[in-house]
Amino acid sequence: MVMSVMLVVEAVYNSVVSLGVKAIGWKPEWRFKWKALDGDDEEKGSAHYPLVLIQIPMYNELEVYKLSIAAACELQWPKDRIIVQVLDDSTDPFIKFLLQNLVELECENWANKGVNIKYTTRTSRKGFKAGALKKGMECDYARQSEYIAIFDADFQPEPDFLLRTVPFLVNNPEVALVQARWSFMNDTTSLLTRVQKMFFDYHFKVEQEAGSATFAFFSFNGTAGVWRTVAIKEAGGWKDRTTVEDMDLAVRATLKGWKFVYVGEVRVKSELPSTYKAYCRQQFRWSSGGAHLFRKMAKDVLVAKDVSLLKKSYMLYSFFLVRRVIAPTAACILYNIILPVSVTIPELYLPGWGVAYIPMVLTIVTAIRHPKNLHIMPFWILFESVMTVRRMRAALTGLLELEGFNQWVVTKKVGNDLEDSEVPLLQKTQKRLRDRVNFPEIGFSVFLFLCASYNLAFHGTTSYYANLYLQGLAFLLLGLNFTGTCSCCQ
């Protein structure tokens, strides 16, 4: 109950800040200087623009490599002041042979159009994405770049992306990072992607916006952002000690006194995981990595000299403890374990405010920032109930450094096949049984159905069976992999 209170206070605080920002029309330009770069200065010419390096890390990205490369090469910026760097870490024997030839040919085509584009590969995938970005920065031309923009292989920035973000860095020497918001190309293709969009919208609309407006600190999302090269070097560069190298760099840069700017009006198109298993892998990496980073960085945050006590408290309590550890743990244990068990133990008393009012407040807080998605709110609640089991396991794995805490699995992309992937909201994938069934979800569904049936038969002092049956059904559907996508996307 204590953890639930901590969770709801954190959510309400962030939402109040976010709503306040929206109500007064607050913009990053109110806090940080922004002045468009003057491209009409004939004397300075293109030298008026800083040198920007665009990094595109990819790994077996056969479906999307053309999209990301084309979007980067079409950015509006003087051609002699921008370098596009494709970092290919592909390891699959067939894909590696085929993809490297295709990517190299694509780079040559853009080079023939006057784009300064470089293609870089590695013999090993040491350090995963962090290792690739680190190697990319070791190139001579990369060292000369003042700013570095990073886009994952499925991200497609608008042509004016640099024109809208780089001025924050040029006019504010204390700013290290400008983070844009993600938008999604496939957010309406299935029920799975619809509820994912609600999760990410809350993150960007509430958490990122609140952190930027109050403390000028938030987590780098790993893509769709522009870094000051000096800030990366001063923070110690890219490190592969966790699976959240982006969050790691953001925290270390903040401890050096750097500030961040979140620009929600600038959106970059990307792709949501199209299957439940792919989403679970992504969430495991993020949840495990965030908790593991908390373990590694807590002491560093406490002893940092360039950060105020208030900012330290926000980072340790709000950013790390509540969001990375308490949020998945409290929700999973209370609503998926304690509440179901309580119906079989009459002596176990759960206060109504903890069982009913807290989840009601959390639902309202989320709904306020998603008025257009009220019709799928019930599905989102049930989906998040299932995901708390996955996220709690991941958080504990990272916090305690259990087996698999440093596991990295890249999310499978669909790319241009999105246009041909129109499917019903719920569809069963055509795969072998062992690949289709998620046993943890099946186990929880059986447990919840048994508790609900016991509650229905014997009632007792509480009647939770309706909620428990719905939770059990949600676990069952996801356990049987009713993911809302076609089999080709698995």
Short mmCIF file of C-alpha atoms in Angstrom, two decimals:
data_model
loop_
_atom_site.label_atom_id
_atom_site.label_comp_id
_atom_site.label_asym_id
_atom_site.label_seq_id
_atom_site.Cartn_x
_atom_site.Cartn_y
_atom_site.Cartn_z
CA MET A 1 0.00 0.00 0.00
CA VAL A 2 2.89 2.33 0.80
CA MET A 3 4.42 1.68 -2.62
CA SER A 4 1.04 2.27 -4.26
CA VAL A 5 0.77 5.65 -2.56
CA MET A 6 4.28 6.54 -3.73
CA LEU A 7 3.30 5.52 -7.26
CA VAL A 8 0.08 7.53 -7.36
CA VAL A 9 1.73 10.65 -5.89
CA GLU A 10 4.44 10.45 -8.56
CA ALA A 11 1.87 10.03 -11.34
CA VAL A 12 -0.31 12.88 -10.08
CA TYR A 13 2.67 15.21 -9.73
CA ASN A 14 3.89 14.56 -13.28
CA SER A 15 0.38 14.91 -14.68
CA VAL A 16 -0.24 18.20 -12.86
CA VAL A 17 3.01 19.61 -14.26
CA SER A 18 2.15 18.32 -17.72
CA LEU A 19 -1.37 19.78 -17.58
CA GLY A 20 0.01 23.07 -16.30
CA VAL A 21 2.45 23.20 -19.19
CA LYS A 22 -0.40 22.58 -21.62
CA ALA A 23 -2.74 25.08 -19.93
CA ILE A 24 -0.33 28.02 -20.07
CA GLY A 25 1.01 27.04 -23.47
CA TRP A 26 4.55 26.66 -22.11
CA LYS A 27 7.22 26.00 -24.70
CA PRO A 28 10.93 25.17 -24.40
CA GLU A 29 11.65 28.55 -26.02
CA TRP A 30 10.43 30.22 -22.81
CA ARG A 31 13.31 28.70 -20.85
CA PHE A 32 16.00 28.25 -23.49
CA LYS A 33 17.01 30.59 -26.28
CA TRP A 34 15.99 29.65 -29.78
CA LYS A 35 16.91 31.57 -32.87
CA ALA A 36 16.69 30.21 -36.38
CA LEU A 37 19.99 29.82 -38.16
CA ASP A 38 20.42 32.52 -40.78
CA GLY A 39 20.92 30.75 -44.06
CA ASP A 40 20.80 34.00 -46.04
CA ASP A 41 24.19 35.28 -44.87
CA GLU A 42 26.14 35.32 -48.14
CA GLU A 43 29.45 36.21 -46.47
CA LYS A 44 29.46 33.22 -44.12
CA GLY A 45 27.66 30.92 -46.52
CA SER A 46 27.22 27.38 -45.26
CA ALA A 47 29.90 27.96 -42.60
CA HIS A 48 27.15 29.62 -40.57
CA TYR A 49 25.79 26.12 -39.96
CA PRO A 50 27.56 23.80 -37.50
CA LEU A 51 28.85 20.43 -38.70
CA VAL A 52 26.32 17.72 -37.81
CA LEU A 53 26.88 13.98 -37.84
CA ILE A 54 23.84 11.74 -38.39
CA GLN A 55 24.32 8.26 -36.92
CA ILE A 56 22.05 5.38 -38.01
CA PRO A 57 22.83 2.20 -36.03
CA MET A 58 21.29 -0.92 -37.55
CA TYR A 59 21.30 -4.65 -36.93
CA ASN A 60 19.89 -7.04 -39.55
CA GLU A 61 17.52 -4.25 -40.63
CA LEU A 62 16.69 -5.59 -44.07
CA GLU A 63 13.12 -4.26 -43.94
CA VAL A 64 13.81 -0.63 -43.01
CA TYR A 65 17.33 0.37 -44.04
CA LYS A 66 16.14 2.30 -47.10
CA LEU A 67 13.59 4.31 -45.11
CA SER A 68 16.03 5.54 -42.47
CA ILE A 69 18.85 6.30 -44.89
CA ALA A 70 16.56 8.22 -47.24
CA ALA A 71 15.06 10.27 -44.39
CA ALA A 72 18.52 11.18 -43.07
CA CYS A 73 19.86 12.10 -46.49
CA GLU A 74 16.86 14.36 -47.19
CA LEU A 75 17.33 16.49 -44.07
CA GLN A 76 17.42 20.20 -44.85
CA TRP A 77 21.00 21.22 -44.10
CA PRO A 78 23.95 22.37 -46.23
CA LYS A 79 25.43 19.27 -47.83
CA ASP A 80 28.97 20.26 -46.84
CA ARG A 81 27.92 20.63 -43.18
CA ILE A 82 26.31 17.24 -42.64
CA ILE A 83 27.67 13.69 -42.59
CA VAL A 84 25.42 10.63 -42.61
CA GLN A 85 27.03 7.63 -40.93
CA VAL A 86 25.44 4.18 -41.30
CA LEU A 87 26.65 1.81 -38.55
CA ASP A 88 25.86 -1.75 -39.60
CA ASP A 89 26.22 -4.44 -36.93
CA SER A 90 24.47 -7.22 -38.87
CA THR A 91 25.58 -10.72 -37.87
CA ASP A 92 23.08 -13.07 -39.51
CA PRO A 93 25.18 -14.83 -42.21
CA PHE A 94 22.60 -14.55 -44.99
CA ILE A 95 21.32 -11.10 -44.05
CA LYS A 96 24.85 -9.82 -43.48
CA PHE A 97 25.98 -10.80 -46.96
CA LEU A 98 22.81 -9.55 -48.63
CA LEU A 99 22.25 -6.47 -46.48
CA GLN A 100 25.78 -5.11 -46.57
CA ASN A 101 25.73 -5.18 -50.34
CA LEU A 102 22.32 -3.51 -50.45
CA VAL A 103 23.19 -0.86 -47.85
CA GLU A 104 26.51 -0.15 -49.51
CA LEU A 105 24.73 0.27 -52.84
CA GLU A 106 22.14 2.56 -51.22
CA CYS A 107 24.91 4.68 -49.72
CA GLU A 108 26.62 4.92 -53.11
CA ASN A 109 23.37 6.09 -54.71
CA TRP A 110 23.02 8.91 -52.18
CA ALA A 111 26.71 9.75 -52.47
CA ASN A 112 26.22 10.20 -56.22
CA LYS A 113 23.52 12.75 -55.34
CA GLY A 114 26.02 14.82 -53.39
CA VAL A 115 25.35 13.46 -49.88
CA ASN A 116 28.37 12.93 -47.63
CA ILE A 117 27.50 9.44 -46.44
CA LYS A 118 29.74 6.85 -44.78
CA TYR A 119 29.14 3.13 -44.34
CA THR A 120 30.81 1.47 -41.34
CA THR A 121 30.76 -2.18 -40.23
CA ARG A 122 32.28 -4.14 -37.35
CA THR A 123 33.74 -7.63 -37.14
CA SER A 124 32.03 -8.24 -33.77
CA ARG A 125 28.98 -6.84 -32.02
CA LYS A 126 30.77 -6.09 -28.77
CA GLY A 127 28.85 -3.53 -26.74
CA PHE A 128 25.77 -3.82 -28.95
CA LYS A 129 24.39 -0.42 -29.94
CA ALA A 130 26.67 1.45 -27.55
CA GLY A 131 29.68 -0.24 -29.12
CA ALA A 132 28.57 0.75 -32.60
CA LEU A 133 27.96 4.38 -31.64
CA LYS A 134 31.29 4.51 -29.82
CA LYS A 135 33.18 3.20 -32.84
CA GLY A 136 31.35 5.67 -35.06
CA MET A 137 32.58 8.56 -32.93
CA GLU A 138 36.18 7.39 -33.26
CA CYS A 139 36.26 8.25 -36.95
CA ASP A 140 38.24 11.39 -37.82
CA TYR A 141 35.30 13.09 -39.50
CA ALA A 142 33.08 12.33 -36.48
CA ARG A 143 35.50 14.06 -34.10
CA GLN A 144 35.11 17.26 -36.12
CA SER A 145 31.32 17.28 -35.74
CA GLU A 146 29.86 19.71 -33.22
CA TYR A 147 26.58 17.84 -32.89
CA ILE A 148 25.44 14.26 -33.36
CA ALA A 149 21.87 13.28 -34.28
CA ILE A 150 20.90 9.64 -33.70
CA PHE A 151 18.11 7.77 -35.45
CA ASP A 152 17.37 4.07 -35.09
CA ALA A 153 16.87 2.15 -38.32
CA ASP A 154 13.06 2.48 -38.30
CA PHE A 155 13.00 6.23 -37.54
CA GLN A 156 12.22 8.75 -40.26
CA PRO A 157 12.75 12.41 -39.29
CA GLU A 158 11.01 15.19 -41.17
CA PRO A 159 13.27 17.28 -43.47
CA ASP A 160 13.22 20.26 -41.06
CA PHE A 161 14.24 18.21 -38.00
CA LEU A 162 17.71 19.76 -37.65
CA LEU A 163 16.45 23.27 -38.35
CA ARG A 164 14.04 22.98 -35.40
CA THR A 165 16.33 21.25 -32.89
CA VAL A 166 19.94 22.34 -33.46
CA PRO A 167 19.25 26.05 -32.66
CA PHE A 168 18.62 25.04 -29.01
CA LEU A 169 22.16 23.70 -28.88
CA VAL A 170 23.72 26.59 -30.77
CA ASN A 171 22.13 29.28 -28.57
CA ASN A 172 22.42 27.51 -25.20
CA PRO A 173 25.95 26.31 -24.38
CA GLU A 174 24.70 24.55 -21.22
CA VAL A 175 22.35 22.25 -23.20
CA ALA A 176 23.68 18.82 -24.13
CA LEU A 177 20.64 17.12 -25.65
CA VAL A 178 17.51 18.02 -27.60
CA GLN A 179 15.01 15.16 -27.59
CA ALA A 180 12.09 14.95 -30.02
CA ARG A 181 8.88 12.99 -29.58
CA TRP A 182 8.12 9.69 -31.28
CA SER A 183 5.13 9.22 -33.57
CA PHE A 184 4.08 5.90 -35.03
CA MET A 185 3.23 4.64 -38.48
CA ASN A 186 1.42 1.51 -37.30
CA ASP A 187 -0.39 2.67 -34.15
CA THR A 188 -3.81 1.72 -35.53
CA THR A 189 -3.01 -1.64 -37.13
CA SER A 190 -4.04 -3.73 -34.10
CA LEU A 191 -5.25 -3.53 -30.53
CA LEU A 192 -1.70 -4.29 -29.43
CA THR A 193 -0.26 -1.23 -31.16
CA ARG A 194 -3.14 0.96 -29.92
CA VAL A 195 -2.43 0.19 -26.26
CA GLN A 196 1.29 0.57 -26.87
CA LYS A 197 0.66 4.06 -28.21
CA MET A 198 -1.11 4.96 -24.96
CA PHE A 199 1.92 3.78 -23.01
CA PHE A 200 4.36 5.82 -25.11
CA ASP A 201 2.08 8.86 -25.26
CA TYR A 202 1.97 8.95 -21.46
CA HIS A 203 5.75 8.71 -21.36
CA PHE A 204 6.27 11.59 -23.79
CA LYS A 205 3.31 13.80 -22.85
CA VAL A 206 3.73 13.45 -19.09
CA GLU A 207 7.08 12.09 -17.94
CA GLN A 208 9.37 13.69 -20.52
CA GLU A 209 7.48 16.97 -20.58
CA ALA A 210 7.39 17.26 -16.79
CA GLY A 211 11.09 16.45 -16.44
CA SER A 212 12.09 18.96 -19.10
CA ALA A 213 9.90 21.77 -17.76
CA THR A 214 10.97 21.44 -14.11
CA PHE A 215 14.50 20.05 -13.85
CA ALA A 216 15.73 20.11 -17.47
CA PHE A 217 16.39 16.39 -16.95
CA PHE A 218 14.83 13.29 -18.45
CA SER A 219 16.06 10.12 -20.05
CA PHE A 220 17.41 10.15 -23.58
CA ASN A 221 15.19 7.82 -25.62
CA GLY A 222 18.12 6.42 -27.59
CA THR A 223 16.94 7.90 -30.87
CA ALA A 224 15.30 11.00 -32.40
CA GLY A 225 17.64 13.27 -30.46
CA VAL A 226 20.62 15.56 -31.07
CA TRP A 227 23.63 15.54 -28.75
CA ARG A 228 26.43 18.03 -28.27
CA THR A 229 29.60 16.08 -29.06
CA VAL A 230 31.56 17.71 -26.24
CA ALA A 231 28.89 16.63 -23.72
CA ILE A 232 29.14 12.99 -24.79
CA LYS A 233 32.92 13.04 -24.40
CA GLU A 234 32.79 14.87 -21.07
CA ALA A 235 30.29 12.34 -19.71
CA GLY A 236 32.66 9.49 -20.57
CA GLY A 237 31.27 8.47 -23.93
CA TRP A 238 29.10 5.49 -24.74
CA LYS A 239 29.28 2.57 -22.30
CA ASP A 240 27.94 -0.97 -22.72
CA ARG A 241 27.56 -1.82 -19.03
CA THR A 242 23.75 -1.89 -19.25
CA THR A 243 21.11 -2.48 -21.91
CA VAL A 244 19.97 1.15 -21.59
CA GLU A 245 23.07 2.90 -22.90
CA ASP A 246 20.93 5.94 -23.72
CA MET A 247 19.71 6.37 -20.13
CA ASP A 248 23.21 5.72 -18.85
CA LEU A 249 24.69 8.52 -20.96
CA ALA A 250 21.85 10.89 -20.00
CA VAL A 251 22.42 10.37 -16.28
CA ARG A 252 26.20 10.75 -16.54
CA ALA A 253 25.86 13.93 -18.61
CA THR A 254 23.43 15.38 -16.06
CA LEU A 255 25.88 14.67 -13.24
CA LYS A 256 28.39 16.79 -15.15
CA GLY A 257 25.99 19.74 -15.03
CA TRP A 258 24.50 19.51 -18.54
CA LYS A 259 20.82 20.26 -19.24
CA PHE A 260 18.32 18.69 -21.64
CA VAL A 261 15.48 20.07 -23.75
CA TYR A 262 12.42 18.08 -24.76
CA VAL A 263 10.66 19.41 -27.86
CA GLY A 264 7.29 17.65 -28.08
CA GLU A 265 6.20 19.56 -31.17
CA VAL A 266 8.95 17.91 -33.21
CA ARG A 267 7.87 14.36 -34.02
CA VAL A 268 9.78 11.56 -35.68
CA LYS A 269 7.96 8.66 -37.33
CA SER A 270 8.85 5.18 -36.14
CA GLU A 271 7.44 1.68 -35.84
CA LEU A 272 5.85 -0.01 -32.83
CA PRO A 273 6.59 -3.69 -32.10
CA SER A 274 4.02 -5.64 -34.05
CA THR A 275 3.85 -8.75 -31.84
CA TYR A 276 3.38 -9.33 -28.14
CA LYS A 277 6.64 -11.25 -27.82
CA ALA A 278 8.60 -8.50 -29.55
CA TYR A 279 7.07 -5.92 -27.22
CA CYS A 280 7.89 -8.07 -24.18
CA ARG A 281 11.52 -8.34 -25.26
CA GLN A 282 11.70 -4.59 -25.71
CA GLN A 283 10.12 -3.91 -22.31
CA PHE A 284 12.35 -6.47 -20.60
CA ARG A 285 15.46 -4.76 -21.97
CA TRP A 286 14.27 -1.33 -20.85
CA SER A 287 12.94 -2.39 -17.43
CA SER A 288 15.92 -4.59 -16.59
CA GLY A 289 18.40 -2.01 -17.85
CA GLY A 290 16.78 0.86 -15.93
CA ALA A 291 16.80 -1.04 -12.63
CA HIS A 292 20.37 -2.22 -13.24
CA LEU A 293 21.49 1.34 -13.93
CA PHE A 294 19.88 2.42 -10.65
CA ARG A 295 22.06 -0.13 -8.87
CA LYS A 296 25.17 1.18 -10.60
CA MET A 297 24.51 4.92 -10.50
CA ALA A 298 22.81 5.56 -7.13
CA LYS A 299 26.08 6.30 -5.37
CA ASP A 300 27.35 8.48 -8.22
CA VAL A 301 24.19 10.57 -8.07
CA LEU A 302 24.51 11.01 -4.31
CA VAL A 303 28.12 12.27 -4.44
CA ALA A 304 27.80 14.39 -7.59
CA LYS A 305 29.02 17.95 -7.04
CA ASP A 306 27.52 19.67 -10.09
CA VAL A 307 23.91 18.74 -9.30
CA SER A 308 21.62 20.41 -6.74
CA LEU A 309 20.21 18.42 -3.83
CA LEU A 310 16.68 18.88 -5.21
CA LYS A 311 17.69 17.48 -8.59
CA LYS A 312 19.49 14.56 -6.95
CA SER A 313 16.33 13.76 -4.97
CA TYR A 314 14.25 13.87 -8.15
CA MET A 315 16.65 11.56 -9.99
CA LEU A 316 16.98 8.99 -7.21
CA TYR A 317 13.42 8.96 -5.94
CA SER A 318 11.21 9.81 -8.89
CA PHE A 319 13.23 8.88 -11.95
CA PHE A 320 14.84 5.70 -10.63
CA LEU A 321 13.16 4.29 -7.51
CA VAL A 322 9.48 4.95 -8.25
CA ARG A 323 9.45 4.53 -12.04
CA ARG A 324 12.03 1.76 -12.50
CA VAL A 325 11.44 -0.36 -9.38
CA ILE A 326 8.27 0.49 -7.46
CA ALA A 327 5.90 0.98 -10.42
CA PRO A 328 6.10 -2.58 -11.82
CA THR A 329 6.60 -4.22 -8.41
CA ALA A 330 3.70 -2.61 -6.54
CA ALA A 331 1.20 -3.04 -9.36
CA CYS A 332 2.09 -6.69 -9.97
CA ILE A 333 2.22 -7.85 -6.36
CA LEU A 334 -0.88 -5.98 -5.20
CA TYR A 335 -3.30 -6.59 -8.07
CA ASN A 336 -2.05 -9.89 -9.52
CA ILE A 337 -1.03 -11.68 -6.31
CA ILE A 338 -2.27 -10.17 -3.03
CA LEU A 339 -5.74 -9.19 -4.24
CA PRO A 340 -6.55 -12.61 -5.79
CA VAL A 341 -5.19 -14.44 -2.73
CA SER A 342 -7.19 -12.20 -0.37
CA VAL A 343 -10.49 -13.72 -1.52
CA THR A 344 -9.42 -17.06 -0.03
CA ILE A 345 -8.29 -15.57 3.30
CA PRO A 346 -11.14 -13.81 5.13
CA GLU A 347 -8.73 -12.51 7.79
CA LEU A 348 -6.74 -10.55 5.20
CA TYR A 349 -8.10 -7.01 5.04
CA LEU A 350 -7.30 -4.70 2.14
CA PRO A 351 -8.43 -1.07 2.59
CA GLY A 352 -10.82 0.16 -0.07
CA TRP A 353 -8.74 3.26 -0.84
CA GLY A 354 -5.82 1.04 -1.84
CA VAL A 355 -7.83 -1.42 -3.91
CA ALA A 356 -10.25 0.98 -5.57
CA TYR A 357 -9.31 4.65 -5.24
CA ILE A 358 -5.62 4.40 -6.13
CA PRO A 359 -6.17 2.53 -9.43
CA MET A 360 -9.07 4.89 -10.15
CA VAL A 361 -6.81 7.92 -9.71
CA LEU A 362 -4.13 6.35 -11.90
CA THR A 363 -6.72 5.66 -14.59
CA ILE A 364 -8.06 9.22 -14.48
CA VAL A 365 -4.56 10.68 -14.58
CA THR A 366 -3.79 8.65 -17.69
CA ALA A 367 -7.15 9.35 -19.32
CA ILE A 368 -6.82 13.12 -18.91
CA ARG A 369 -3.86 13.16 -21.28
CA HIS A 370 -5.52 10.70 -23.69
CA PRO A 371 -9.08 11.97 -24.21
CA LYS A 372 -9.21 10.55 -27.73
CA ASN A 373 -8.39 7.06 -26.50
CA LEU A 374 -11.05 6.65 -23.82
CA HIS A 375 -12.74 3.89 -25.80
CA ILE A 376 -9.72 1.60 -25.45
CA MET A 377 -8.90 2.53 -21.85
CA PRO A 378 -10.36 -0.76 -20.47
CA PHE A 379 -8.15 -2.77 -22.82
CA TRP A 380 -5.14 -0.67 -21.82
CA ILE A 381 -5.78 -1.32 -18.11
CA LEU A 382 -6.00 -5.08 -18.65
CA PHE A 383 -2.96 -5.09 -20.93
CA GLU A 384 -0.88 -3.16 -18.40
CA SER A 385 -1.98 -5.60 -15.70
CA VAL A 386 -0.41 -8.41 -17.72
CA MET A 387 2.71 -6.40 -18.51
CA THR A 388 3.40 -5.69 -14.82
CA VAL A 389 4.39 -9.34 -14.42
CA ARG A 390 6.94 -9.05 -17.22
CA ARG A 391 8.23 -5.68 -16.04
CA MET A 392 8.54 -6.75 -12.39
CA ARG A 393 10.56 -9.81 -13.37
CA ALA A 394 12.77 -7.63 -15.58
CA ALA A 395 13.25 -4.99 -12.87
CA LEU A 396 14.23 -7.58 -10.27
CA THR A 397 16.53 -9.28 -12.78
CA GLY A 398 18.37 -6.03 -13.42
CA LEU A 399 18.38 -4.85 -9.80
CA LEU A 400 19.77 -8.15 -8.49
CA GLU A 401 21.87 -8.92 -11.60
CA LEU A 402 20.16 -12.25 -12.12
CA GLU A 403 20.72 -14.42 -15.17
CA GLY A 404 19.86 -12.61 -18.41
CA PHE A 405 20.01 -9.08 -16.93
CA ASN A 406 22.34 -7.94 -19.73
CA GLN A 407 20.49 -9.68 -22.56
CA TRP A 408 19.98 -7.67 -25.74
CA VAL A 409 17.43 -8.72 -28.37
CA VAL A 410 16.70 -6.28 -31.19
CA THR A 411 13.02 -5.63 -31.91
CA LYS A 412 11.95 -7.09 -35.24
CA LYS A 413 10.85 -4.46 -37.79
CA VAL A 414 8.25 -4.71 -40.55
CA GLY A 415 9.06 -1.60 -42.59
CA ASN A 416 7.32 -1.24 -45.93
CA ASP A 417 5.30 -4.38 -45.23
CA LEU A 418 3.16 -2.23 -42.91
CA GLU A 419 1.09 -1.20 -45.88
CA ASP A 420 0.06 -4.81 -46.43
CA SER A 421 -0.50 -5.72 -42.77
CA GLU A 422 -4.11 -4.66 -42.27
CA VAL A 423 -5.51 -7.12 -39.73
CA PRO A 424 -8.38 -7.38 -37.26
CA LEU A 425 -7.87 -6.01 -33.77
CA LEU A 426 -7.44 -9.54 -32.44
CA GLN A 427 -6.00 -12.32 -34.54
CA LYS A 428 -4.37 -15.60 -33.60
CA THR A 429 -0.95 -16.14 -35.14
CA GLN A 430 -0.31 -19.28 -37.16
CA LYS A 431 2.67 -20.89 -35.42
CA ARG A 432 3.61 -24.04 -33.60
CA LEU A 433 2.06 -24.43 -30.16
CA ARG A 434 5.29 -24.00 -28.21
CA ASP A 435 6.01 -20.76 -30.07
CA ARG A 436 2.48 -19.48 -29.76
CA VAL A 437 1.92 -20.08 -26.04
CA ASN A 438 3.40 -17.80 -23.36
CA PHE A 439 3.51 -20.04 -20.31
CA PRO A 440 3.84 -17.36 -17.57
CA GLU A 441 0.64 -15.70 -18.80
CA ILE A 442 -1.16 -19.04 -19.03
CA GLY A 443 -0.13 -19.86 -15.46
CA PHE A 444 -1.38 -16.54 -14.13
CA SER A 445 -4.66 -16.90 -16.02
CA VAL A 446 -5.31 -20.28 -14.35
CA PHE A 447 -4.44 -18.81 -10.94
CA LEU A 448 -6.76 -15.82 -11.44
CA PHE A 449 -9.64 -17.96 -12.76
CA LEU A 450 -9.37 -20.24 -9.72
CA CYS A 451 -9.37 -17.30 -7.30
CA ALA A 452 -12.29 -15.67 -9.13
CA SER A 453 -14.30 -18.91 -9.05
CA TYR A 454 -13.60 -19.37 -5.34
CA ASN A 455 -14.72 -15.80 -4.69
CA LEU A 456 -17.88 -16.31 -6.74
CA ALA A 457 -18.76 -19.54 -4.96
CA PHE A 458 -18.07 -18.43 -1.39
CA HIS A 459 -18.27 -14.62 -1.65
CA GLY A 460 -16.97 -13.80 1.83
CA THR A 461 -16.57 -10.16 2.72
CA THR A 462 -15.41 -9.07 -0.76
CA SER A 463 -16.55 -9.58 -4.32
CA TYR A 464 -13.66 -9.18 -6.71
CA TYR A 465 -14.56 -12.05 -9.02
CA ALA A 466 -15.67 -9.85 -11.93
CA ASN A 467 -12.33 -8.04 -12.03
CA LEU A 468 -10.40 -11.25 -11.53
CA TYR A 469 -12.20 -12.98 -14.38
CA LEU A 470 -11.37 -10.05 -16.69
CA GLN A 471 -7.74 -10.10 -15.61
CA GLY A 472 -7.61 -13.84 -16.12
CA LEU A 473 -9.10 -13.46 -19.59
CA ALA A 474 -6.50 -10.85 -20.49
CA PHE A 475 -3.69 -13.15 -19.34
CA LEU A 476 -5.22 -16.02 -21.31
CA LEU A 477 -5.54 -14.08 -24.56
CA LEU A 478 -1.97 -12.83 -24.40
CA GLY A 479 -0.81 -16.23 -23.18
CA LEU A 480 -2.23 -17.76 -26.36
CA ASN A 481 -0.59 -14.92 -28.32
CA PHE A 482 -3.71 -13.25 -29.64
CA THR A 483 -1.56 -10.33 -30.66
CA GLY A 484 -3.43 -8.67 -33.48
CA THR A 485 -0.84 -9.17 -36.17
CA CYS A 486 -0.18 -11.50 -39.08
CA SER A 487 2.14 -14.47 -38.80
CA CYS A 488 4.68 -12.90 -41.13
CA CYS A 489 5.40 -10.24 -38.53
CA GLN A 490 6.57 -12.64 -35.80
#
